[in-house]
Short mmCIF file of C-alpha atoms in Angstrom, two decimals:
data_model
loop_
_atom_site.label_atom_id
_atom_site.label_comp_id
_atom_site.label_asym_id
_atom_site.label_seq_id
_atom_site.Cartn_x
_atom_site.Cartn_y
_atom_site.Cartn_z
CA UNK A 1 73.95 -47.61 -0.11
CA UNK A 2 76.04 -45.67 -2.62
CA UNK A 3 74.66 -43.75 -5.70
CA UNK A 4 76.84 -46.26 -7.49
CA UNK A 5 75.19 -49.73 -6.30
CA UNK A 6 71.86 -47.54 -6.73
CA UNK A 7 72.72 -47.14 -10.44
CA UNK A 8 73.83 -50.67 -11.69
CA UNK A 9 70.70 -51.87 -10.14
CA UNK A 10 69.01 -49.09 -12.36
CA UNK A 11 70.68 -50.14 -15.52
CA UNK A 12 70.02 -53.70 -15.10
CA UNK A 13 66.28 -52.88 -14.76
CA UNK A 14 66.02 -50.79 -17.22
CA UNK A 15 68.27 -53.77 -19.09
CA UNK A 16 65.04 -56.32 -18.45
CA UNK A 17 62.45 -56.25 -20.65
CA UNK A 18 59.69 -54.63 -18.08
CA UNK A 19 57.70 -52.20 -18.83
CA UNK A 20 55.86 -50.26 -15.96
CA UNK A 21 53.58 -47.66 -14.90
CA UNK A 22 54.07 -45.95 -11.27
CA UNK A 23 51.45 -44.18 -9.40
CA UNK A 24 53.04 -42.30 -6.26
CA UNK A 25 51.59 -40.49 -3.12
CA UNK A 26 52.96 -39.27 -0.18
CA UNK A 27 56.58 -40.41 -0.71
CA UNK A 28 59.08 -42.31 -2.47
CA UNK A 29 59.79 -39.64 -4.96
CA UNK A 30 63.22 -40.15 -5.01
CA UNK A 31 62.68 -43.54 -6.73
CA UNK A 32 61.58 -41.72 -9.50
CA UNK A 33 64.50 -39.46 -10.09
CA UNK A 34 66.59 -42.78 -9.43
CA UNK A 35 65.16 -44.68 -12.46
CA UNK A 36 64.88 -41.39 -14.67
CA UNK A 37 68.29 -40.20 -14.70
CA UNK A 38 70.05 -43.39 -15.84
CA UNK A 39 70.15 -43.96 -19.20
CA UNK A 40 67.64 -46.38 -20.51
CA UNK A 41 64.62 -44.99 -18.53
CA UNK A 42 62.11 -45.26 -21.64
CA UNK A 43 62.96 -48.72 -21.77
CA UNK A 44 61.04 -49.17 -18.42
CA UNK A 45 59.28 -46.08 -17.29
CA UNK A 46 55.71 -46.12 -19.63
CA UNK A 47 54.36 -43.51 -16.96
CA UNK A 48 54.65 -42.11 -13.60
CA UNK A 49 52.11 -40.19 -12.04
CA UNK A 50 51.77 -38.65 -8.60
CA UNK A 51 48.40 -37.99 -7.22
CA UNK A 52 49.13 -36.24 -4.75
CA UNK A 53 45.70 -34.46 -3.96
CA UNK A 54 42.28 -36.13 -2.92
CA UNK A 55 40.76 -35.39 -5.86
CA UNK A 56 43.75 -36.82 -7.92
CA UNK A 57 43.83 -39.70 -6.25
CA UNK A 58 39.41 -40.23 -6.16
CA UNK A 59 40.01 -39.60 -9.94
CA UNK A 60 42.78 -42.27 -10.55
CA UNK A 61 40.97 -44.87 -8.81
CA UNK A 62 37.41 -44.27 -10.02
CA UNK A 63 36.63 -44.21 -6.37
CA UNK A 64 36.76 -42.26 -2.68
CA UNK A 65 38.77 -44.68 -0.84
CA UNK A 66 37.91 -45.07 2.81
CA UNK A 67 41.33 -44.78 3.57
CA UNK A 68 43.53 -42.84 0.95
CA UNK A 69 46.63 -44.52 3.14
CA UNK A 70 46.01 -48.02 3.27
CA UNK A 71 47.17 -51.47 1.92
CA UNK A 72 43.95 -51.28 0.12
CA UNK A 73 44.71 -48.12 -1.45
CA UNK A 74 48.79 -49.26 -2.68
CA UNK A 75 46.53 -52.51 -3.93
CA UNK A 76 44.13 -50.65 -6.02
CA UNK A 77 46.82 -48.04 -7.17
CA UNK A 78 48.88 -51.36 -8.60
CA UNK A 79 45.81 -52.55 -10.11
CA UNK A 80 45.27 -49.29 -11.76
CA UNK A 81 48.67 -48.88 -13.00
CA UNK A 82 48.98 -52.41 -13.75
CA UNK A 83 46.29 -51.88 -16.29
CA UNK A 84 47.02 -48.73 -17.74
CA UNK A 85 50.67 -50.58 -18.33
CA UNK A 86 48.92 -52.84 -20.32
CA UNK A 87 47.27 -50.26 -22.31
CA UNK A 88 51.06 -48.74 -23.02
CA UNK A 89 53.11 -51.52 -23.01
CA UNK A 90 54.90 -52.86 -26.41
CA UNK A 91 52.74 -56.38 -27.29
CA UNK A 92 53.92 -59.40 -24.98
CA UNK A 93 56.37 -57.28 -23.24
CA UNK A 94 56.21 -58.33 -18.95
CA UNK A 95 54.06 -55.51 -17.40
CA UNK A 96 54.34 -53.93 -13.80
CA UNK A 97 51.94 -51.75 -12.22
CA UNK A 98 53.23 -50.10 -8.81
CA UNK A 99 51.11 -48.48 -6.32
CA UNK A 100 52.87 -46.54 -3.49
CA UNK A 101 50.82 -44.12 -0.68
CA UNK A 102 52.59 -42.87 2.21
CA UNK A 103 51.91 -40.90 5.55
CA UNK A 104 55.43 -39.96 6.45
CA UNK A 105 56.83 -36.78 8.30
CA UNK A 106 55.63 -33.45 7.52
CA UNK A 107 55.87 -29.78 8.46
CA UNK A 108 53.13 -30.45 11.60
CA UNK A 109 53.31 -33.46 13.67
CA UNK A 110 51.16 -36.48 13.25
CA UNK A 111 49.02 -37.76 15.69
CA UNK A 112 49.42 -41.58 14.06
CA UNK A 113 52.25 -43.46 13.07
CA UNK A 114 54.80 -42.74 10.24
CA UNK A 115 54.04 -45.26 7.36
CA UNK A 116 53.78 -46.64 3.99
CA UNK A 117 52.33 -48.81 1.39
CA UNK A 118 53.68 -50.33 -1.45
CA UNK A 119 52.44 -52.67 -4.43
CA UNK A 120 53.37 -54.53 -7.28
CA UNK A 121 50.87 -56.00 -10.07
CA UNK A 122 51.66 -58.23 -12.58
CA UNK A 123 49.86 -60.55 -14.42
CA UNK A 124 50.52 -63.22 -12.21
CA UNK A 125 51.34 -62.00 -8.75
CA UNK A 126 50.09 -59.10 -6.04
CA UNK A 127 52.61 -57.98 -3.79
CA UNK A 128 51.98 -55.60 -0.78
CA UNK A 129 54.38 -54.42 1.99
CA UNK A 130 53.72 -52.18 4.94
CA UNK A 131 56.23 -50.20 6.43
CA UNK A 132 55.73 -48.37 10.34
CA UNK A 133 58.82 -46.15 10.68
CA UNK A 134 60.14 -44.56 13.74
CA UNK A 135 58.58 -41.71 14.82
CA UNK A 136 61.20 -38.60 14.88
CA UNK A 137 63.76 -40.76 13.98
CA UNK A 138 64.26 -39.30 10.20
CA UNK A 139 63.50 -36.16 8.55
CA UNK A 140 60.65 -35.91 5.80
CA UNK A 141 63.89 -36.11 3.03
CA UNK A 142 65.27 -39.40 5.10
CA UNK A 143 62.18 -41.22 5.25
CA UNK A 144 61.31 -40.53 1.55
CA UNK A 145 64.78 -42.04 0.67
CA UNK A 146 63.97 -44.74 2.50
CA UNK A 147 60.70 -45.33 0.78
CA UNK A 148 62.37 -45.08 -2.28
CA UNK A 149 64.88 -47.76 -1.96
CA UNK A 150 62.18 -50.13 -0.94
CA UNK A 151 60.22 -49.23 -3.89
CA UNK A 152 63.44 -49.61 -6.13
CA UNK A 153 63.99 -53.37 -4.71
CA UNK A 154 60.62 -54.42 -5.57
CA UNK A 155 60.60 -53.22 -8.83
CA UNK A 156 64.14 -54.88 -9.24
CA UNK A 157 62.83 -58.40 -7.31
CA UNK A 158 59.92 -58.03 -10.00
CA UNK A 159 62.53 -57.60 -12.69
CA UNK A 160 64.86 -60.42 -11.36
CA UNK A 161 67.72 -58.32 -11.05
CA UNK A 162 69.70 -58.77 -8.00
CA UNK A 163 69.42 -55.86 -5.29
CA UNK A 164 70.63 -56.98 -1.73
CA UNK A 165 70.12 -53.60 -0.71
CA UNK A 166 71.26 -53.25 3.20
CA UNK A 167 67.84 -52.78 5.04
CA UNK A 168 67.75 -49.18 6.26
CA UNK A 169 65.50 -50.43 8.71
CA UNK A 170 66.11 -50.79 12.46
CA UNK A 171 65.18 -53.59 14.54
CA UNK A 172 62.21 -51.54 15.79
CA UNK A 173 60.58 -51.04 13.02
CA UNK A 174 58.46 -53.12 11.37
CA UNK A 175 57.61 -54.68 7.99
CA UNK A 176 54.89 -56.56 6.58
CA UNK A 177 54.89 -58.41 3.28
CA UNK A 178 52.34 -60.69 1.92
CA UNK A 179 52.12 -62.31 -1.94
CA UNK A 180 49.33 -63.41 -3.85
CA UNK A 181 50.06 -66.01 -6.84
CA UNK A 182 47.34 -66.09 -9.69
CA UNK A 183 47.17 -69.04 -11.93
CA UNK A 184 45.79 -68.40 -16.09
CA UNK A 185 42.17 -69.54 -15.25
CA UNK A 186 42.24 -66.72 -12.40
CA UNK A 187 43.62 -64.26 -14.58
CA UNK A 188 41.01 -64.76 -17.48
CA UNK A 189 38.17 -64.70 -14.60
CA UNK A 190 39.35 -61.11 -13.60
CA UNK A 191 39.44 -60.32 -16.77
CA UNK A 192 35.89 -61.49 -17.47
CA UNK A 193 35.38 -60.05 -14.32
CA UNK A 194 36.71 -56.34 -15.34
CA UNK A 195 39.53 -56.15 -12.78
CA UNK A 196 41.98 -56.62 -15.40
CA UNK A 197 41.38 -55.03 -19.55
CA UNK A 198 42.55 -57.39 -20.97
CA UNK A 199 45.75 -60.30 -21.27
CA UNK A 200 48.12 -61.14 -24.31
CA UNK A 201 49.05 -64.58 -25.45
CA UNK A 202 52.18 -62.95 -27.96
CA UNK A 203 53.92 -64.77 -30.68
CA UNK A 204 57.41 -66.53 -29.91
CA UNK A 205 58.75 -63.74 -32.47
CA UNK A 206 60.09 -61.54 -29.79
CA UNK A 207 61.69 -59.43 -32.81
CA UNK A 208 58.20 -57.59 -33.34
CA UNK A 209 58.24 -56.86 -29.54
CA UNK A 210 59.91 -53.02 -30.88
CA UNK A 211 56.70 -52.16 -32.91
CA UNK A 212 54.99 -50.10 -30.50
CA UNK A 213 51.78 -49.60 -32.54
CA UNK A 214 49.34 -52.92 -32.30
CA UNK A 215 47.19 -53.76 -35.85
CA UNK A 216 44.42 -55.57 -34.49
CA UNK A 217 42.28 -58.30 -35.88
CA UNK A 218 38.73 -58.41 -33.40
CA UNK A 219 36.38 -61.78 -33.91
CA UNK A 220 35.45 -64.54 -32.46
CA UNK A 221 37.65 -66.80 -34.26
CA UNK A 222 35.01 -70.03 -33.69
CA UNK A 223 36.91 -71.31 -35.28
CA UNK A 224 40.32 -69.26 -36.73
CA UNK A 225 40.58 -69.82 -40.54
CA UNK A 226 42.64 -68.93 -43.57
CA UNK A 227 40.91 -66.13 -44.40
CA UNK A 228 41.57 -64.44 -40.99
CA UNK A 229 44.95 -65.43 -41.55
CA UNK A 230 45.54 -63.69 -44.70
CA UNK A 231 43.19 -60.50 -43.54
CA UNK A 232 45.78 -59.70 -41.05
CA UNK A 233 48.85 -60.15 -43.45
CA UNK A 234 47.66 -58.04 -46.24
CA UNK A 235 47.14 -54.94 -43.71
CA UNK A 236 50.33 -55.48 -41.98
CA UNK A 237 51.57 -55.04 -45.78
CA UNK A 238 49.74 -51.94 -46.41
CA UNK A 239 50.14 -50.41 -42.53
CA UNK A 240 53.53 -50.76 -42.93
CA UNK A 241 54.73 -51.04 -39.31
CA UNK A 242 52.88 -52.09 -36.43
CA UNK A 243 52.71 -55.34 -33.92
CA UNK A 244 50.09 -57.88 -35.78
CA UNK A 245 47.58 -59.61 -33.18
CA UNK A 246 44.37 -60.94 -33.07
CA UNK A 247 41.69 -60.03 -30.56
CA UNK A 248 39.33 -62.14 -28.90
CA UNK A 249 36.77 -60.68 -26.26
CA UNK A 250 35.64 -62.54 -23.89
CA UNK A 251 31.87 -60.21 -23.13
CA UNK A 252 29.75 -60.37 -25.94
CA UNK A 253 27.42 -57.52 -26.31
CA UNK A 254 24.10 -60.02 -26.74
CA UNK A 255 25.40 -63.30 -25.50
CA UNK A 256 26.73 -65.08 -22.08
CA UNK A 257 30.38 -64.32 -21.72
CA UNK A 258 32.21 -66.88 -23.07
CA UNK A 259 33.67 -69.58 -20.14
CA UNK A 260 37.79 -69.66 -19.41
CA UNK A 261 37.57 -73.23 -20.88
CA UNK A 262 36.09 -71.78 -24.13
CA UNK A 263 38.86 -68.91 -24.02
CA UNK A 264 41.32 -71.42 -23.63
CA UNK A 265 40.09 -73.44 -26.50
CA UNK A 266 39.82 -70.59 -29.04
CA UNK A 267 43.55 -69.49 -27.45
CA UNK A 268 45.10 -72.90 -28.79
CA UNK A 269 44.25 -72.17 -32.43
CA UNK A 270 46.69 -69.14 -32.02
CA UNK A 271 49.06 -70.94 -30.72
CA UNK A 272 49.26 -73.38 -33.35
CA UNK A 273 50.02 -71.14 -36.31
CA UNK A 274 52.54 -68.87 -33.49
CA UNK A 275 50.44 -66.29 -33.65
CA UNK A 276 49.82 -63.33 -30.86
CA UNK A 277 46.17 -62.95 -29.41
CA UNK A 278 44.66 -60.82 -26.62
CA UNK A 279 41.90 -61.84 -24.81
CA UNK A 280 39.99 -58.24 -23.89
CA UNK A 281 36.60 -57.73 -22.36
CA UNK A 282 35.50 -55.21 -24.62
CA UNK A 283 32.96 -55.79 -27.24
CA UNK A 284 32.36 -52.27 -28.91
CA UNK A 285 35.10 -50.64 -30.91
CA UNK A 286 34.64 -47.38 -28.98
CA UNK A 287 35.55 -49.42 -26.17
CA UNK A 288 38.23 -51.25 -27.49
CA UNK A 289 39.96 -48.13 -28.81
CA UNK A 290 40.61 -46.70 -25.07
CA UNK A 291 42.34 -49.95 -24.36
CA UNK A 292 44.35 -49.72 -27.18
CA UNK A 293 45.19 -46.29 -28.02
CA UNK A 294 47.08 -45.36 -31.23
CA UNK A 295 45.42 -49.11 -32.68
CA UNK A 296 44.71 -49.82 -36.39
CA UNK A 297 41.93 -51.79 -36.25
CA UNK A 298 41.08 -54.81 -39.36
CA UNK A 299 37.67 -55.04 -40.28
CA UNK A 300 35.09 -56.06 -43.20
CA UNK A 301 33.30 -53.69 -44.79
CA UNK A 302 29.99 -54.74 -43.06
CA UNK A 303 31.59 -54.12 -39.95
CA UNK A 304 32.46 -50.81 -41.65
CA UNK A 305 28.85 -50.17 -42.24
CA UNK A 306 27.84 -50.69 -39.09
CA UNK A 307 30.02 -48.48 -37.49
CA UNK A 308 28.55 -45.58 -39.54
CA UNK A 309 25.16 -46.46 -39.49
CA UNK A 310 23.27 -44.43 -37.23
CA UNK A 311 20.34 -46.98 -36.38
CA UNK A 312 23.33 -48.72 -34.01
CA UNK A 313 23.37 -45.32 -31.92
CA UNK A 314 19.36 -45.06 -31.25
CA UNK A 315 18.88 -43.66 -34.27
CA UNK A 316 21.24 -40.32 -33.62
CA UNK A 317 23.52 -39.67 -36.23
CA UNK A 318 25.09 -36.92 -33.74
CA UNK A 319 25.73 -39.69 -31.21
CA UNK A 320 27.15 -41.47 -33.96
CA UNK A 321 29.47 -39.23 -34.97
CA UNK A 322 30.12 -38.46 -31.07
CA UNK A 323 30.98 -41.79 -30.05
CA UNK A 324 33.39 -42.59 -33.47
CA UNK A 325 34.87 -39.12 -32.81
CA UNK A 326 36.22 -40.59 -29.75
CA UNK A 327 37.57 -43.19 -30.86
CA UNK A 328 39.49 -40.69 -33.12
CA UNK A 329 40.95 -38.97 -30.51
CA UNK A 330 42.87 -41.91 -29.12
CA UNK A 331 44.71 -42.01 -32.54
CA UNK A 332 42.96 -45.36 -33.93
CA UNK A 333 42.21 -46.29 -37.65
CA UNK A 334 40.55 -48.97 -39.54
CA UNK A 335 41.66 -50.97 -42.74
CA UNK A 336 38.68 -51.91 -44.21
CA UNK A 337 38.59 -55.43 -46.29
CA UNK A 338 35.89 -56.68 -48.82
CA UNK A 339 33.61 -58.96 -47.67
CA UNK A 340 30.74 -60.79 -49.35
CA UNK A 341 26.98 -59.56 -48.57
CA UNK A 342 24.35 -61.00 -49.72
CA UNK A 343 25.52 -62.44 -52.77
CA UNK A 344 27.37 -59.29 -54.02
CA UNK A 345 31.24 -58.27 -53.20
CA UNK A 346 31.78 -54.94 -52.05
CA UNK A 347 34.47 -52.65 -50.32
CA UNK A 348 34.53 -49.96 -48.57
CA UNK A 349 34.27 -47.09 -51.74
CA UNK A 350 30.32 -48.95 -52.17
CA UNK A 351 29.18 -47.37 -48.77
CA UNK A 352 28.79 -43.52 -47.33
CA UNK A 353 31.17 -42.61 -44.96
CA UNK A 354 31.16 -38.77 -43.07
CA UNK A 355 33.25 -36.86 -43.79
CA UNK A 356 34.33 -36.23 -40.86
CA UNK A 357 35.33 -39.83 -39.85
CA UNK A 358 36.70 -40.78 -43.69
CA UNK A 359 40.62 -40.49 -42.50
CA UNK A 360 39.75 -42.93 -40.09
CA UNK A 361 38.93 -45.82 -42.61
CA UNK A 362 41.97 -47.11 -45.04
CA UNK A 363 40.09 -49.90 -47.53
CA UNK A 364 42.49 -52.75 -48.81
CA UNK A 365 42.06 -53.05 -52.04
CA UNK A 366 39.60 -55.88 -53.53
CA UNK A 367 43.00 -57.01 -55.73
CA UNK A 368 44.87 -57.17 -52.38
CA UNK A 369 42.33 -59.45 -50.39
CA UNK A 370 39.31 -61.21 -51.64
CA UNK A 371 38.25 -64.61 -49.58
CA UNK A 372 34.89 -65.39 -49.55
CA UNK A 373 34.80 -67.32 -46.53
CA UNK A 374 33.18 -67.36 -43.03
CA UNK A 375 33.50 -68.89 -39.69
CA UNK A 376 29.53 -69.74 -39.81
CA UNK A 377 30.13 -71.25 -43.28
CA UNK A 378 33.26 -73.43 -42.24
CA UNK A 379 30.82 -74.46 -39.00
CA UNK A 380 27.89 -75.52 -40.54
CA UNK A 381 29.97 -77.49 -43.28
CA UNK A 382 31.46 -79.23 -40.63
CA UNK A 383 28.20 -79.74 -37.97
CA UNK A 384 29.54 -77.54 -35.76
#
């Protein structure tokens, strides 16, 4: 294949509007340098990482794999990437985690057979090929381009961009592939499961697909109302830029998690007013900011008060301002709206924030946004 079929199979990837994550060991490096020196690389490439020693690799996965080469091993790397795409992608975009480990030719001989792994995630399909190459055959350089080719197809297949790549294969050698289709109600059980962070129902307004910054609206929208509505609008006003979605977990820190029927339900309302939601399984904000780096997050002031109340942290105002320091460091804010307690209006000025964490909280002014209404309040007026 020549460096010119290579390359308009590059630019029509990076011409799709995938975004991806690759995670890389033992081979295949070539694919990278392939995808990075065409222009239009930050249109695909979120991250690429290469852990190349065991301790890298125990580290990425959260594990010791039995076997660090293994179809196992590409799957979880996919999975892994898959979700760290999520966490970098651009709201609604198509996200593609790839998982490659290899076991090719190397400065000693190997006792077992030359071979490789490779996987694609997305949300609705897992796809997994093994390779066995020819022993001797290639040199360490030849069976790395080889790897890398492979790799670029399926990220092109998962793209839908034509790549009838000439198999550098020979009839000896062997190739496995298998695919795994995942309907919605399967994806929101892994994701109530904790295999996947979380999945995005966007907006038919592809336009806002450029704001790479999300301004988040967490409840549990039983049911969505105008006053969650307008919450959301007034802070995109203030914030400026930034993708506007609701979020909706799906673990609740005292009750049952909620069913994929009742997800499903509470998904609809969104999708009657065309408005994005994500369906996450985190319930704490601490948690929610690793998932969403870089977030601004849309609260109430009680919300507010809780966060900075250290009687929610055991009673440790140091864990307190541990845990909310955290959430700091991944770049996330709040805007801060008036709500309603117990009787008496306040904002965010009425309550005693550190010092340390004040930067963190923006309020919206009580002129800006003032409904005094609740979900509880619209379901017990209606017998819900």
């Amino acid at each position: 294949m020549t460096d010119a079929r290579i390359r308009t199979v590059v630019e029509a990837i990076h011409a799709s509007p995938t975004q991806a994550v690759l995670y890389l060991s033992g081979g295949a490096s070539q694919a990278l340098g392939m995808l990075m020196s065409v222009p239009g690389a930050s249109n695909t490439v979120l991250e690429a990482v290469v852990p190349y020693s065991r301790m890298s690799m125990i580290q990425l996965l959260g594990k010791i794999p039995s076997n660090f080469c293994s179809r196992q091993t590409a799957e979880n790397m996919a999975l892994s990437a898959y979700n760290r795409a999520l966490k970098l992608s651009t709201p609604g975009a198509p996200v593609l985690g790839v998982g490659f480990t290899g076991s090719l030719a190397s400065s000693r001989p190997k006792l077992g057979d030359h071979r490789f792994y490779l996987s694609t995630r997305t949300s609705d399909q897992l796809w997994v090929s093994t390779v066995t190459l020819s022993k001797g055959l290639r040199t360490r350089e030849e069976e790395d381009k080889v790897s890398s080719h492979l790799l670029l197809k399926a990220i092109a297949n998962v793209c839908k961009v034509p790549a009838t790549f000439i198999s550098e294969l020979t009839e000896s050698e062997t190739s496995d592939e298998c695919e795994q289709q995942f309907s919605e109600d399967q994806e929101l059980e892994q994701l109530i499961n904790g295999d996947i962070c979380f999945k995005v129902y966007p907006s038919s307004d592809t336009q806002l697909f450029n704001e790479e910054r999300k301004l988040i609206l967490s409840g549990s929208f039983n049911p969505l109302h105008d006053g969650h509505l307008k919450l959301l609008e007034v802070a995109t006003s203030i914030c400026g830029n930034g993708y506007p979605c609701f979020e909706l977990s799906a673990v609740n820190a005292d009750k049952p998690p909620l069913s994929v029927s009742q997800i499903k339900d509470r998904v609809k309302q969104f999708e009657k007013v065309g408005k994005t939601v994500i369906i996450s399984n985190q319930p704490y904000f601490y948690k929610k900011a690793e998932i969403f780096p870089g977030s601004a997050f849309v609260i109430g002031v009680d919300t507010a008060a809780r966060l900075t109340d250290p009687k929610y942290y055991d009673g440790d105002y140091g864990k307190m301002l541990e845990i909310l320091g955290r959430c700091k460091s991944t770049g996330c804010t709040f805007l801060v709206g008036g709500r309603n307690i117990d009787g008496v209006f306040k904002v965010l000025e009425d309550f005693d924030i550190p010092e340390v964490l004040r930067d963190m909280f923006v309020s919206i002014p009580a002129e800006s946004f003032r409904m005094d209404i609740s979900s509880t309040a619209i379901r017990k007026s209606g017998g819900m």
